[in-house]
Amino acid sequence: MKSRIGKTTHYMGEEFITCQEVLTFLLEYLSKDLTPEEEQNFERHLAVCPSCVAYLKTYKQTVHLGRVALRRETDARPPELGVELVRAILQARA
Ligand SMILES: [Zn+2]
C-alpha cells in the first residue's frame, strides 16, 4: 500500500513529513488508521516538532473532554458540546 503521506520537509539533513501532513492525518493517527509506515513518519515528525506535539496534546484533551461530556447524561451541558469543540478545532486549523 502506497503511503498517503507524500509531502516532506528537510530538517537536520533528514526527511520529515510536514506539519500540514501531521494536521491532515491527526485523526487517522489517533484512531490507529495509519499504515505502520505512515505512523512511523508521523512519530518521527513529532520527535522533532514541539508545536505539533503541543497541538496533539490539546487535541487529545479536547476529544477526552468531549467523551466525558457525552458520558455524563445527567449533566446540564448538551452532549453536542464535544462535537462542537472538535468542530471548532477543525475550523481553526483550516
Ligand atoms: Zn510539526
Short mmCIF file of N, CA and C and ligand atoms in Angstrom, two decimals:
data_model
loop_
_atom_site.label_atom_id
_atom_site.label_comp_id
_atom_site.label_asym_id
_atom_site.label_seq_id
_atom_site.Cartn_x
_atom_site.Cartn_y
_atom_site.Cartn_z
N MET A 1 0.85 -1.20 0.00
CA MET A 1 0.00 0.00 0.00
C MET A 1 0.88 1.24 0.00
N LYS A 2 0.58 2.14 -0.94
CA LYS A 2 1.35 3.37 -1.05
C LYS A 2 0.99 4.33 0.09
N SER A 3 2.02 4.93 0.64
CA SER A 3 1.78 5.88 1.72
C SER A 3 1.03 7.11 1.22
N ARG A 4 0.01 7.52 1.97
CA ARG A 4 -0.75 8.71 1.59
C ARG A 4 -0.02 9.98 1.98
N ILE A 5 0.92 9.81 2.91
CA ILE A 5 1.69 10.98 3.35
C ILE A 5 2.82 11.21 2.37
N GLY A 6 2.68 12.26 1.57
CA GLY A 6 3.64 12.46 0.49
C GLY A 6 4.55 13.66 0.66
N LYS A 7 4.02 14.73 1.24
CA LYS A 7 4.82 15.95 1.36
C LYS A 7 5.87 15.80 2.45
N THR A 8 7.09 16.15 2.12
CA THR A 8 8.15 16.03 3.12
C THR A 8 8.93 17.33 3.22
N THR A 9 9.60 17.49 4.32
CA THR A 9 10.43 18.65 4.54
C THR A 9 11.77 18.16 5.08
N HIS A 10 12.79 18.98 4.96
CA HIS A 10 14.10 18.55 5.43
C HIS A 10 14.48 19.25 6.72
N TYR A 11 15.04 18.50 7.62
CA TYR A 11 15.44 19.05 8.91
C TYR A 11 16.65 18.26 9.40
N MET A 12 17.70 18.93 9.72
CA MET A 12 18.92 18.29 10.21
C MET A 12 19.40 17.19 9.23
N GLY A 13 19.24 17.46 7.94
CA GLY A 13 19.71 16.52 6.93
C GLY A 13 18.83 15.31 6.73
N GLU A 14 17.69 15.28 7.41
CA GLU A 14 16.78 14.15 7.26
C GLU A 14 15.45 14.60 6.69
N GLU A 15 14.70 13.64 6.13
CA GLU A 15 13.39 13.95 5.57
C GLU A 15 12.30 13.69 6.58
N PHE A 16 11.42 14.66 6.72
CA PHE A 16 10.28 14.51 7.62
C PHE A 16 9.01 14.95 6.90
N ILE A 17 7.88 14.41 7.34
CA ILE A 17 6.62 14.90 6.79
C ILE A 17 6.40 16.32 7.32
N THR A 18 5.58 17.09 6.64
CA THR A 18 5.37 18.48 7.04
C THR A 18 4.31 18.58 8.16
N CYS A 19 4.27 19.73 8.82
CA CYS A 19 3.27 19.99 9.87
C CYS A 19 1.87 19.86 9.27
N GLN A 20 1.71 20.31 8.03
CA GLN A 20 0.41 20.23 7.37
C GLN A 20 -0.05 18.78 7.27
N GLU A 21 0.90 17.87 6.97
CA GLU A 21 0.57 16.45 6.87
C GLU A 21 0.16 15.90 8.24
N VAL A 22 0.85 16.35 9.27
CA VAL A 22 0.52 15.91 10.62
C VAL A 22 -0.91 16.31 10.96
N LEU A 23 -1.27 17.56 10.65
CA LEU A 23 -2.62 18.04 10.94
C LEU A 23 -3.65 17.28 10.11
N THR A 24 -3.30 16.99 8.87
CA THR A 24 -4.23 16.29 7.97
C THR A 24 -4.52 14.88 8.47
N PHE A 25 -3.48 14.21 9.00
CA PHE A 25 -3.65 12.81 9.37
C PHE A 25 -3.79 12.59 10.88
N LEU A 26 -4.01 13.70 11.60
CA LEU A 26 -4.11 13.61 13.06
C LEU A 26 -5.21 12.63 13.51
N LEU A 27 -6.35 12.75 12.88
CA LEU A 27 -7.49 11.91 13.25
C LEU A 27 -7.20 10.44 12.95
N GLU A 28 -6.61 10.18 11.79
CA GLU A 28 -6.26 8.81 11.41
C GLU A 28 -5.23 8.24 12.38
N TYR A 29 -4.28 9.11 12.78
CA TYR A 29 -3.24 8.67 13.71
C TYR A 29 -3.87 8.27 15.04
N LEU A 30 -4.76 9.12 15.56
CA LEU A 30 -5.37 8.86 16.87
C LEU A 30 -6.31 7.66 16.82
N SER A 31 -6.91 7.40 15.68
CA SER A 31 -7.81 6.25 15.58
C SER A 31 -7.08 5.03 15.01
N LYS A 32 -5.73 5.11 14.99
CA LYS A 32 -4.89 3.98 14.54
C LYS A 32 -5.23 3.54 13.12
N ASP A 33 -5.55 4.49 12.26
CA ASP A 33 -5.91 4.18 10.89
C ASP A 33 -4.75 4.32 9.91
N LEU A 34 -3.59 4.71 10.42
CA LEU A 34 -2.42 4.87 9.55
C LEU A 34 -1.74 3.53 9.32
N THR A 35 -1.07 3.40 8.18
CA THR A 35 -0.25 2.21 7.96
C THR A 35 0.96 2.33 8.89
N PRO A 36 1.64 1.20 9.17
CA PRO A 36 2.82 1.27 10.05
C PRO A 36 3.85 2.28 9.55
N GLU A 37 4.00 2.36 8.22
CA GLU A 37 4.96 3.31 7.64
C GLU A 37 4.53 4.75 7.89
N GLU A 38 3.25 5.01 7.70
CA GLU A 38 2.73 6.35 7.92
C GLU A 38 2.86 6.74 9.39
N GLU A 39 2.55 5.77 10.26
CA GLU A 39 2.63 6.02 11.69
C GLU A 39 4.07 6.34 12.10
N GLN A 40 5.00 5.62 11.49
CA GLN A 40 6.41 5.86 11.78
C GLN A 40 6.82 7.28 11.36
N ASN A 41 6.39 7.67 10.15
CA ASN A 41 6.68 9.02 9.66
C ASN A 41 6.07 10.08 10.58
N PHE A 42 4.86 9.80 11.02
CA PHE A 42 4.14 10.69 11.92
C PHE A 42 4.93 10.89 13.21
N GLU A 43 5.36 9.77 13.79
CA GLU A 43 6.06 9.86 15.07
C GLU A 43 7.45 10.45 14.94
N ARG A 44 8.06 10.26 13.78
CA ARG A 44 9.38 10.88 13.55
C ARG A 44 9.23 12.39 13.51
N HIS A 45 8.14 12.85 12.93
CA HIS A 45 7.88 14.30 12.90
C HIS A 45 7.66 14.82 14.32
N LEU A 46 6.83 14.10 15.08
CA LEU A 46 6.53 14.54 16.45
C LEU A 46 7.80 14.62 17.29
N ALA A 47 8.76 13.76 16.99
CA ALA A 47 10.00 13.72 17.77
C ALA A 47 10.83 15.00 17.61
N VAL A 48 10.62 15.73 16.50
CA VAL A 48 11.41 16.93 16.25
C VAL A 48 10.57 18.21 16.21
N CYS A 49 9.25 18.09 16.41
CA CYS A 49 8.38 19.26 16.27
C CYS A 49 7.53 19.49 17.51
N PRO A 50 8.03 20.31 18.45
CA PRO A 50 7.28 20.57 19.69
C PRO A 50 5.92 21.20 19.45
N SER A 51 5.77 22.00 18.40
CA SER A 51 4.48 22.66 18.18
C SER A 51 3.41 21.64 17.80
N CYS A 52 3.78 20.61 17.03
CA CYS A 52 2.80 19.58 16.68
C CYS A 52 2.49 18.71 17.90
N VAL A 53 3.48 18.47 18.74
CA VAL A 53 3.25 17.69 19.97
C VAL A 53 2.26 18.44 20.86
N ALA A 54 2.44 19.75 20.97
CA ALA A 54 1.54 20.58 21.78
C ALA A 54 0.13 20.56 21.20
N TYR A 55 0.06 20.62 19.87
CA TYR A 55 -1.25 20.60 19.21
C TYR A 55 -1.94 19.26 19.47
N LEU A 56 -1.17 18.18 19.33
CA LEU A 56 -1.72 16.84 19.54
C LEU A 56 -2.26 16.68 20.95
N LYS A 57 -1.52 17.24 21.92
CA LYS A 57 -1.93 17.17 23.33
C LYS A 57 -3.26 17.89 23.54
N THR A 58 -3.35 19.10 22.98
CA THR A 58 -4.59 19.88 23.08
C THR A 58 -5.75 19.13 22.43
N TYR A 59 -5.46 18.55 21.27
CA TYR A 59 -6.48 17.82 20.52
C TYR A 59 -6.99 16.63 21.32
N LYS A 60 -6.06 15.88 21.92
CA LYS A 60 -6.43 14.71 22.72
C LYS A 60 -7.29 15.13 23.91
N GLN A 61 -6.90 16.24 24.57
CA GLN A 61 -7.65 16.73 25.72
C GLN A 61 -9.07 17.11 25.31
N THR A 62 -9.17 17.74 24.15
CA THR A 62 -10.48 18.14 23.65
C THR A 62 -11.35 16.93 23.38
N VAL A 63 -10.77 15.92 22.73
CA VAL A 63 -11.52 14.69 22.45
C VAL A 63 -11.93 14.04 23.76
N HIS A 64 -11.02 14.04 24.74
CA HIS A 64 -11.32 13.45 26.04
C HIS A 64 -12.45 14.20 26.72
N LEU A 65 -12.38 15.52 26.70
CA LEU A 65 -13.44 16.36 27.30
C LEU A 65 -14.76 16.07 26.63
N GLY A 66 -14.73 15.89 25.31
CA GLY A 66 -15.94 15.58 24.57
C GLY A 66 -16.54 14.27 25.02
N ARG A 67 -15.66 13.28 25.25
CA ARG A 67 -16.14 11.96 25.70
C ARG A 67 -16.74 12.06 27.10
N VAL A 68 -16.08 12.82 27.98
CA VAL A 68 -16.58 12.97 29.34
C VAL A 68 -17.96 13.62 29.30
N ALA A 69 -18.10 14.65 28.47
CA ALA A 69 -19.38 15.35 28.35
C ALA A 69 -20.46 14.40 27.84
N LEU A 70 -20.08 13.52 26.92
CA LEU A 70 -21.04 12.57 26.37
C LEU A 70 -21.47 11.55 27.42
N ARG A 71 -20.54 11.17 28.29
CA ARG A 71 -20.80 10.14 29.27
C ARG A 71 -21.77 10.62 30.36
N ARG A 72 -21.65 11.92 30.71
CA ARG A 72 -22.50 12.46 31.77
C ARG A 72 -23.87 12.81 31.21
N GLU A 73 -24.75 11.85 31.25
CA GLU A 73 -26.07 12.08 30.67
C GLU A 73 -26.93 13.00 31.52
N THR A 74 -26.64 13.03 32.82
CA THR A 74 -27.43 13.89 33.71
C THR A 74 -26.88 15.31 33.76
N ASP A 75 -25.71 15.50 33.15
CA ASP A 75 -25.09 16.81 33.15
C ASP A 75 -25.96 17.81 32.39
N ALA A 76 -25.89 19.07 32.84
CA ALA A 76 -26.72 20.11 32.21
C ALA A 76 -26.24 20.43 30.80
N ARG A 77 -24.94 20.19 30.57
CA ARG A 77 -24.39 20.52 29.25
C ARG A 77 -24.93 19.56 28.19
N PRO A 78 -25.21 20.09 27.04
CA PRO A 78 -25.70 19.21 25.96
C PRO A 78 -24.60 18.28 25.46
N PRO A 79 -24.97 17.09 25.02
CA PRO A 79 -23.97 16.12 24.54
C PRO A 79 -23.25 16.60 23.29
N GLU A 80 -23.79 17.60 22.62
CA GLU A 80 -23.17 18.10 21.39
C GLU A 80 -21.90 18.90 21.68
N LEU A 81 -21.67 19.22 22.95
CA LEU A 81 -20.53 20.06 23.32
C LEU A 81 -19.23 19.53 22.74
N GLY A 82 -18.96 18.24 22.93
CA GLY A 82 -17.71 17.65 22.44
C GLY A 82 -17.58 17.79 20.94
N VAL A 83 -18.65 17.51 20.25
CA VAL A 83 -18.65 17.62 18.79
C VAL A 83 -18.36 19.06 18.38
N GLU A 84 -18.98 20.01 19.07
CA GLU A 84 -18.78 21.42 18.75
C GLU A 84 -17.33 21.83 18.96
N LEU A 85 -16.73 21.34 20.04
CA LEU A 85 -15.33 21.66 20.33
C LEU A 85 -14.42 21.13 19.23
N VAL A 86 -14.63 19.89 18.86
CA VAL A 86 -13.81 19.29 17.80
C VAL A 86 -14.01 20.05 16.49
N ARG A 87 -15.25 20.43 16.23
CA ARG A 87 -15.56 21.18 15.00
C ARG A 87 -14.83 22.52 15.02
N ALA A 88 -14.82 23.17 16.18
CA ALA A 88 -14.14 24.47 16.30
C ALA A 88 -12.65 24.31 16.04
N ILE A 89 -12.07 23.23 16.54
CA ILE A 89 -10.64 22.99 16.32
C ILE A 89 -10.37 22.71 14.85
N LEU A 90 -11.23 21.92 14.25
CA LEU A 90 -11.06 21.60 12.83
C LEU A 90 -11.14 22.87 11.99
N GLN A 91 -12.03 23.78 12.38
CA GLN A 91 -12.17 25.04 11.64
C GLN A 91 -10.95 25.91 11.87
N ALA A 92 -10.44 25.91 13.10
CA ALA A 92 -9.29 26.74 13.44
C ALA A 92 -8.05 26.32 12.66
N ARG A 93 -7.93 25.02 12.36
CA ARG A 93 -6.74 24.55 11.68
C ARG A 93 -6.86 24.69 10.17
N ALA A 94 -8.09 24.94 9.69
CA ALA A 94 -8.29 25.00 8.24
C ALA A 94 -7.72 26.30 7.66
ZN ZN B 1 5.09 19.91 13.08
#
